[in-house]
Structure formats: structure tokens, C-alpha cells
């Protein structure tokens, strides 16, 4: 993927919440056309904030990009509204699914096509049902009463209805059974291959994210501390130790863990 | 598990109360029906105001305290404009004013407060209420004005053959009922069947998610406040034509509060049914329960109309907080 042109580039952005809380301290990353890029890190590392900075949903949380800039297809996008960005093909799937609980599954999907014409909407609905046959079965149910996995599918399907070129996917594995997580990631891979949708994917589940992502960035305390090809990151000793739970000595019991055996080399 | 019995019990008690005057022979059928109709007509007016509340709450989760002030403002605008131009033109102009008002409210009040707590927004609409009350008088004056719909106000006697004395009805009342029915049908279709209506419901459920899929919140709010403004205008014109346009309109509009509690904050049908129940209930209580209280407890009687709605709403809050037709809060556990 390294050869493809950059679709989205985030350049040294700093994000401040409520005018005082500095959350991102200079994050830079690149998503290339057709890529799946993983954004990894623990709670509070700044993954979600980075995605929100791109999709411009920050303002609603009283956050603001104070330094740096974000380019999508060569255009500066920090000043656009979320709706403008959706029209340009960037959609965020928020952490925790955020389906419209009182709307049916199908109505949820239809809201995703708000920026699209009628014909595109009908065609989009067919396509989403192709990828998520489960949703077709449950199309008439109120979304609030569907399962977590179905809600995640609804959320992704809803984003798909906008015919995006890039989906910002926040924590798709949250609260789902491992098998479902696998299923969701398989669909992500399929969408990436068939629909040519690029993904920027925030995940805590480093293990699965690195299996599917072509490239990854690791965030700690609002900074990118490491980046590289997915496979290379998964082999990195530090990543193994701190994010994948393996160390040089193979599996170990947590009873024996007193302190980290390795120092984080990037600090 | 739905615990329906408290609601059923309350409903049964209301029905018994409704039937009692007839059953005990305290009233002739003709008079009873007149009271009933009177109550229904007042109820329709409550419903129209409640409709405005429900619309805004449904689409933005904001409890718009200013709905009553909007009714007054719209009525004042129509009344004063109608002095200079024909009534239909005055209504068109006033509609335009209400749309402009919606736009200004979105710009100045809602946009800076996006995603704030519900209480913050409630306080903001309280501010809007007082502003509109005052501003309306600044612009349009504070006298009592008339709106003349050009329909004969003389009551007509109908069904004289069926009852002794017949029933007195007002042509205007029928027009009001038709208008209300039309509004409700139109709004229901709009909400359920159109893409914009769907987007409005989506925004009501989850502001942020709606934004994330590209629904522009600002447009949606302008639309919904405009629609609420128009509903306020209809209510204002009808009420104004019956009671005269005056400051107390805004106060009467507060009766819409118990109506939305009864009907459910998010339901258009609920606003209508709730309005009718309260309209009929308080009229019946005033006319038939009042004298009973006077006799039984040697009270002064009267004034029941003023508190009946609120007591009913309170009971409803106890047994069914989401109202008759409100959306149930969905919790996944």
C-alpha cells in the first residue's frame, strides 16, 4: 500500500478540550487510498479524539484543533462541518455504535443516505443487505432492541449508505463476543477490497487490528510513539510486551509479574 | 413485562367519572353533550399548543418553554398585520416571521449550546419565553386585539328533534376541529414517511450520531422550529379569534404542559389525545364535580378547571411517566 497516494493526512495536530485540556500533542498520520490503517493505544491515548478531529465531530465535545492541519484529497478540512465531510466521502462510525434506538434497522440505514439521492439510496440499501444479511432479517425491528453485534452492523451499514470513500471506524470490537469481532473485521476487509473503502480504525484490541491493518500507529498520551506495517508492528518486541501480552519468555503467569521486564524504548 | 393495571385503573376511574353525571341523572343529555363538546373544543386548542411542544421535543430533545410565548407572538403578528392587509396575507406574512424567528433562535440560542445538558437548553428557552413576551409587546403593542376569521360566531342549534332544547354549537368550532385533524395527519405523514422526517427523528434520538452520518443539525433545527412556529400560529389565530389576542394567551398555553405529560412528550397523536382528555376532563369536573363538592363539603367550589389538568398529569407521572403514547426509554442491560 505504500505506493498509493495519500488520501488523508493528519499533520502535527494538537487538540485542546474546553480551552484547557491538551489531549493530542502533535499527531501525524497518513491513510493511503485503499488502505486499512489501525490507530492503537490504551484508554485515553487519543484515538477517538484523532478520529473526531478528522470527522469534525470535535466541536460537539467542546474540543478544538489548535495546531497542525488535516488534508483530505489535497483539501484542508478542519473548517468543514461533519455534513460537508460526509458529502466528500468521509464518514465516522462512532464508538459504542450510536444507533438511533427508536428507529427501525431499515430507517437507521436510510438516515445514512441523507446526503444521497433516492436512486442511490435504494441501491445502497440492497448493497448493505448483501453484506449484512442479518440486517435484512431484522429490518423492521426497533434498533434499540437488537443485539450489540447487529447494532454494530447497523452502524457500519448506515455509514456505508453515504457511499463513503473512507470510513473512520471507532472501536468496532467494543463489547462484542470474539467471534462477532472476527465477523465484523472480515466484513471490513471485504468492504475494503470490493467497495474500495479506505479505513482508519481505532482499536484497543491490538491483536485483531494488526491482523487486518496494513499499517498501524501506536498512540500514547496524545503522541504517536511508533508506527509501521501491520505485520512488522505485530513482531515488534515492545508491542508484544505492552500491547499483545507476550514477552520474550513466551506466555507468563500474571502472578509473576512485578514490573515490566522491558523498559519502553520509545520513552 | 408491562404493568398496565395502574393505567387501566386510572382510565377506568376517568370513564366512571365521565359517565356518572348521566347515570345519576344530574344532567340532561342535551346539556351533557354541550359540556362535552365545549370540553373537546378547548381540548383541541390545548392540543395545538401541545403539538408544538411535542414537535420540538421529538426532534431536538429540547423542552421548549417558549411555545406559549410563540403562540402569543404569532397571534399578535396576525392580529396587527390583519389591520393593514387581508387576513390571508397577514397569515402568510406571520408565517414568514415565525420562520425567521426559528432561524434566529437556531443561530443565537441553539447553535452555541449544541450538546449541552437538557437543563441548560430548558433555561435558554425560558429566556426566549421572556424575550418573546416582551419583544412581542414592543413590536405589536400590548392592547387586546381581535382576529376576525369571518365566520359567523352565532351558535347554531342542532339535533333539536332528538333532545329537548337541542345542542348549541359553533360553526367556528367545527372549522377548528378540521384544521387540527388536518395538521395532525399532515405532520404524522411528514415524520413517518419523508426523508426529512426520518432525519428529524434521528436527531431526536442521538444528536452526535445524526451529525456523524451527515445530517446537518442546524438545518434540522431551523425546520423543526419553523414547523413549531407554524403550529403556534395556527393555535394563536384560533385562540385569538375566540378569546381575543392578549397577554394571557401565553399563560393559557402553559396548560399544554400537563397535556404533553399525559400524551407523551414525543408523540403527535399523544398531544392530540392528551389535549382532548384534559379539555373534556376539566370542563366536566368544573361543571359536574364542582357542585358536588359544594354540597358535600361546604366548599366554595369553582376553580377546578385550573388545577384538574395538573393533578391528572401528576397521577400520570406516577403510573406511566412516558405518557400514553410516548416513546419508551430503551435500555440495554
Coordinates of N, CA and C in Angstrom, one line a residue, chain B residues 102-215:
Chain B
X102 N -37.5 31.3 13.9 CA -36.9 30.0 14.1 C -35.4 30.0 13.7
X103 N -35.1 30.7 12.6 CA -33.8 30.8 12.2 C -32.9 31.6 13.2
X104 N -33.5 32.7 13.7 CA -32.7 33.5 14.7 C -32.5 32.7 15.9
X105 N -33.5 31.9 16.4 CA -33.3 31.2 17.6 C -32.3 30.1 17.4
X106 N -32.3 29.5 16.3 CA -31.2 28.5 16.0 C -29.8 29.1 16.1
X107 N -29.7 30.3 15.4 CA -28.4 30.9 15.3 C -27.9 31.4 16.7
X108 N -28.8 32.0 17.4 CA -28.4 32.8 18.6 C -28.4 31.9 19.9
X109 N -29.4 31.0 19.9 CA -29.6 30.2 21.1 C -29.1 28.8 21.0
X110 N -29.6 28.1 20.0 CA -29.3 26.6 20.0 C -27.9 26.3 19.5
X111 N -27.4 27.0 18.5 CA -26.1 26.6 17.9 C -25.0 26.7 19.0
X112 N -24.9 27.8 19.7 CA -23.9 27.9 20.7 C -24.0 26.9 21.8
X113 N -25.2 26.3 22.0 CA -25.4 25.4 23.1 C -25.5 24.0 22.7
X114 N -25.0 23.7 21.5 CA -25.2 22.3 21.0 C -24.6 21.3 22.0
X115 N -25.3 20.2 22.2 CA -24.8 19.1 23.0 C -24.7 19.5 24.5
X116 N -25.3 20.6 24.9 CA -25.3 20.9 26.3 C -26.4 20.1 27.0
X117 N -26.4 20.1 28.3 CA -27.4 19.4 29.1 C -28.8 19.9 28.8
X118 N -29.8 19.0 29.0 CA -31.2 19.4 28.8 C -31.6 20.6 29.6
X119 N -31.1 20.6 30.8 CA -31.5 21.7 31.7 C -31.0 23.1 31.2
X120 N -29.8 23.1 30.6 CA -29.3 24.3 30.1 C -30.2 24.8 28.9
X121 N -30.6 23.9 28.1 CA -31.4 24.3 27.0 C -32.8 24.7 27.5
X122 N -33.3 24.1 28.5 CA -34.6 24.5 29.1 C -34.5 25.9 29.6
X123 N -33.4 26.2 30.3 CA -33.2 27.6 30.8 C -33.1 28.6 29.6
X124 N -32.5 28.1 28.5 CA -32.3 29.0 27.4 C -33.7 29.3 26.8
X125 N -34.6 28.3 26.7 CA -35.9 28.5 26.2 C -36.7 29.4 27.1
X126 N -36.5 29.3 28.4 CA -37.1 30.1 29.4 C -36.8 31.6 29.1
X127 N -35.5 31.8 28.8 CA -35.1 33.1 28.4 C -35.8 33.6 27.1
X128 N -35.9 32.7 26.1 CA -36.6 33.0 24.9 C -38.0 33.4 25.2
X129 N -38.6 32.7 26.1 CA -40.0 33.0 26.5 C -40.2 34.5 26.9
X130 N -39.3 34.9 27.9 CA -39.5 36.2 28.4 C -39.2 37.3 27.3
X131 N -38.2 36.9 26.5 CA -37.8 37.8 25.4 C -39.0 38.0 24.5
X132 N -39.6 36.9 24.1 CA -40.7 37.0 23.1 C -41.9 37.7 23.7
X133 N -42.2 37.4 25.0 CA -43.3 38.1 25.6 C -43.1 39.6 25.6
X134 N -41.9 40.0 25.9 CA -41.6 41.5 25.9 C -41.5 42.0 24.5
X135 N -40.7 41.3 23.7 CA -40.5 41.8 22.4 C -41.8 41.9 21.5
X136 N -42.6 40.9 21.7 CA -43.9 41.0 21.0 C -44.7 42.2 21.4
X137 N -44.7 42.6 22.6 CA -45.4 43.8 23.0 C -44.7 45.1 22.5
X138 N -43.4 45.0 22.5 CA -42.6 46.2 21.9 C -43.0 46.4 20.5
X139 N -43.0 45.3 19.7 CA -43.3 45.5 18.3 C -44.7 45.7 18.0
X140 N -45.6 44.9 18.6 CA -47.0 44.9 18.2 C -47.9 45.6 19.2
X141 N -47.4 46.0 20.3 CA -48.3 46.7 21.3 C -48.9 45.7 22.3
X142 N -49.4 46.3 23.4 CA -49.9 45.4 24.4 C -51.4 45.5 24.7
X143 N -52.1 46.1 23.8 CA -53.6 46.1 24.0 C -54.2 44.7 23.7
X144 N -55.5 44.7 23.8 CA -56.2 43.4 23.4 C -56.6 43.6 22.0
X145 N -56.2 42.7 21.1 CA -56.6 42.8 19.7 C -57.5 41.7 19.3
X146 N -58.1 41.9 18.1 CA -59.1 40.9 17.7 C -58.6 40.3 16.4
X147 N -58.9 39.0 16.2 CA -58.7 38.4 14.9 C -60.1 37.9 14.5
X148 N -60.5 38.4 13.3 CA -61.8 38.0 12.8 C -61.7 37.1 11.7
X149 N -62.0 35.8 11.9 CA -61.9 34.8 10.9 C -63.0 34.9 9.8
X150 N -64.0 35.8 10.1 CA -65.0 36.0 9.1 C -66.0 34.9 9.1
X151 N -66.1 34.1 10.2 CA -67.1 33.1 10.3 C -68.1 33.5 11.4
X152 N -69.4 33.3 11.0 CA -70.4 33.7 12.0 C -70.2 33.1 13.3
X153 N -70.3 33.9 14.4 CA -70.0 33.4 15.7 C -71.3 32.9 16.4
X154 N -72.4 33.2 15.7 CA -73.7 32.8 16.4 C -73.7 31.3 16.5
X155 N -74.0 30.8 17.6 CA -74.2 29.3 17.7 C -75.4 28.9 16.9
X156 N -75.3 27.6 16.5 CA -76.4 27.0 15.7 C -77.0 26.0 16.6
X157 N -78.3 25.8 16.5 CA -79.0 24.8 17.3 C -79.0 23.6 16.4
X158 N -78.6 22.4 16.9 CA -78.7 21.2 16.1 C -79.4 20.2 16.9
X159 N -79.9 19.2 16.2 CA -80.5 18.0 16.8 C -81.7 18.4 17.8
X160 N -82.4 19.4 17.3 CA -83.5 19.9 18.2 C -84.5 18.8 18.4
X161 N -84.6 17.9 17.4 CA -85.7 16.9 17.5 C -85.3 15.8 18.4
X162 N -84.0 15.6 18.6 CA -83.6 14.5 19.4 C -83.7 14.8 20.9
X163 N -83.3 16.0 21.2 CA -83.2 16.4 22.6 C -84.1 17.6 22.9
X164 N -84.5 17.6 24.1 CA -85.3 18.8 24.5 C -84.3 20.0 24.5
X165 N -84.5 21.0 23.8 CA -83.7 22.2 23.8 C -82.5 22.1 22.8
X166 N -82.3 20.9 22.3 CA -81.2 20.8 21.2 C -79.9 21.1 21.8
X167 N -78.9 21.2 20.9 CA -77.5 21.4 21.3 C -77.0 22.6 20.6
X168 N -76.4 23.5 21.4 CA -75.8 24.7 20.8 C -74.4 24.4 20.4
X169 N -74.1 24.7 19.1 CA -72.7 24.5 18.6 C -72.3 25.7 17.8
X170 N -71.0 25.8 17.6 CA -70.4 27.0 17.0 C -69.8 26.5 15.7
X171 N -70.1 27.2 14.6 CA -69.5 26.8 13.3 C -68.0 26.8 13.4
X172 N -67.5 27.8 14.0 CA -66.1 28.0 14.1 C -65.4 26.8 14.8
X173 N -66.1 26.3 15.8 CA -65.5 25.1 16.5 C -65.3 24.0 15.5
X174 N -66.2 23.8 14.6 CA -66.0 22.7 13.7 C -64.8 22.9 12.8
X175 N -64.7 24.2 12.3 CA -63.5 24.5 11.5 C -62.2 24.2 12.2
X176 N -62.2 24.6 13.5 CA -61.1 24.4 14.4 C -60.7 22.9 14.4
X177 N -61.7 22.1 14.6 CA -61.5 20.6 14.7 C -60.9 20.1 13.4
X178 N -61.5 20.6 12.3 CA -61.0 20.1 11.0 C -59.5 20.5 10.8
X179 N -59.2 21.8 11.1 CA -57.8 22.2 11.0 C -56.9 21.4 11.8
X180 N -57.3 21.1 13.1 CA -56.4 20.3 13.9 C -56.2 18.9 13.4
X181 N -57.3 18.3 12.9 CA -57.2 17.0 12.3 C -56.2 17.0 11.1
X182 N -56.4 18.0 10.3 CA -55.5 18.1 9.1 C -54.1 18.3 9.5
X183 N -53.8 19.1 10.4 CA -52.4 19.3 10.9 C -51.8 18.0 11.4
X184 N -52.6 17.3 12.2 CA -52.0 16.1 12.8 C -51.7 15.1 11.7
X185 N -52.7 14.9 10.8 CA -52.5 13.9 9.7 C -51.2 14.3 8.9
X186 N -51.1 15.6 8.5 CA -50.0 16.1 7.7 C -48.7 15.8 8.4
X187 N -48.6 16.2 9.7 CA -47.4 16.1 10.5 C -47.0 14.6 10.6
X188 N -48.0 13.8 10.9 CA -47.6 12.4 11.1 C -47.0 11.8 9.8
X189 N -47.7 12.1 8.7 CA -47.1 11.7 7.4 C -45.7 12.2 7.2
X190 N -45.5 13.5 7.5 CA -44.2 14.1 7.3 C -43.1 13.4 8.1
X191 N -43.5 13.1 9.4 CA -42.5 12.4 10.3 C -42.2 11.0 9.9
X192 N -43.2 10.3 9.5 CA -43.0 8.8 9.3 C -42.6 8.5 7.9
X193 N -43.0 9.3 6.9 CA -42.8 8.9 5.5 C -41.7 9.7 4.7
X194 N -41.3 10.8 5.2 CA -40.3 11.6 4.4 C -38.9 11.4 4.9
X195 N -38.0 11.7 4.0 CA -36.6 11.6 4.5 C -36.2 12.6 5.5
X196 N -36.8 13.8 5.3 CA -36.6 14.9 6.3 C -37.2 14.5 7.7
X197 N -38.4 13.9 7.6 CA -39.0 13.5 8.9 C -38.2 12.4 9.6
X198 N -37.6 11.5 8.8 CA -36.8 10.5 9.4 C -35.5 11.1 10.0
X199 N -35.0 12.1 9.3 CA -33.8 12.7 9.8 C -34.1 13.4 11.1
X200 N -35.3 14.0 11.2 CA -35.8 14.7 12.4 C -35.8 13.7 13.6
X201 N -36.4 12.5 13.3 CA -36.5 11.6 14.4 C -35.1 11.1 14.8
X202 N -34.2 11.0 13.8 CA -32.8 10.5 14.1 C -32.1 11.5 15.0
X203 N -32.3 12.8 14.7 CA -31.7 13.8 15.5 C -32.2 13.8 16.9
X204 N -33.5 13.5 17.0 CA -34.2 13.4 18.4 C -33.5 12.3 19.2
X205 N -33.2 11.2 18.5 CA -32.6 10.0 19.2 C -31.2 10.3 19.6
X206 N -30.4 10.9 18.8 CA -28.9 11.0 19.0 C -28.3 12.1 18.2
X207 N -28.1 13.2 18.8 CA -27.5 14.3 18.0 C -26.3 14.0 17.3
X208 N -25.3 13.4 18.1 CA -24.0 13.2 17.5 C -24.0 12.2 16.4
X209 N -24.8 11.1 16.6 CA -24.8 10.1 15.6 C -25.4 10.7 14.3
X210 N -26.4 11.5 14.5 CA -27.0 12.2 13.3 C -26.0 13.0 12.6
X211 N -25.2 13.7 13.4 CA -24.2 14.5 12.7 C -23.2 13.6 12.0
X212 N -22.8 12.5 12.6 CA -21.8 11.7 12.0 C -22.2 11.0 10.7
X213 N -23.5 10.9 10.4 CA -23.9 10.4 9.2 C -24.3 11.5 8.2
X214 N -24.0 12.7 8.6 CA -24.1 13.8 7.6 C -25.4 14.5 7.6
X215 N -26.2 14.4 8.7 CA -27.4 15.2 8.8 C -27.0 16.5 9.5

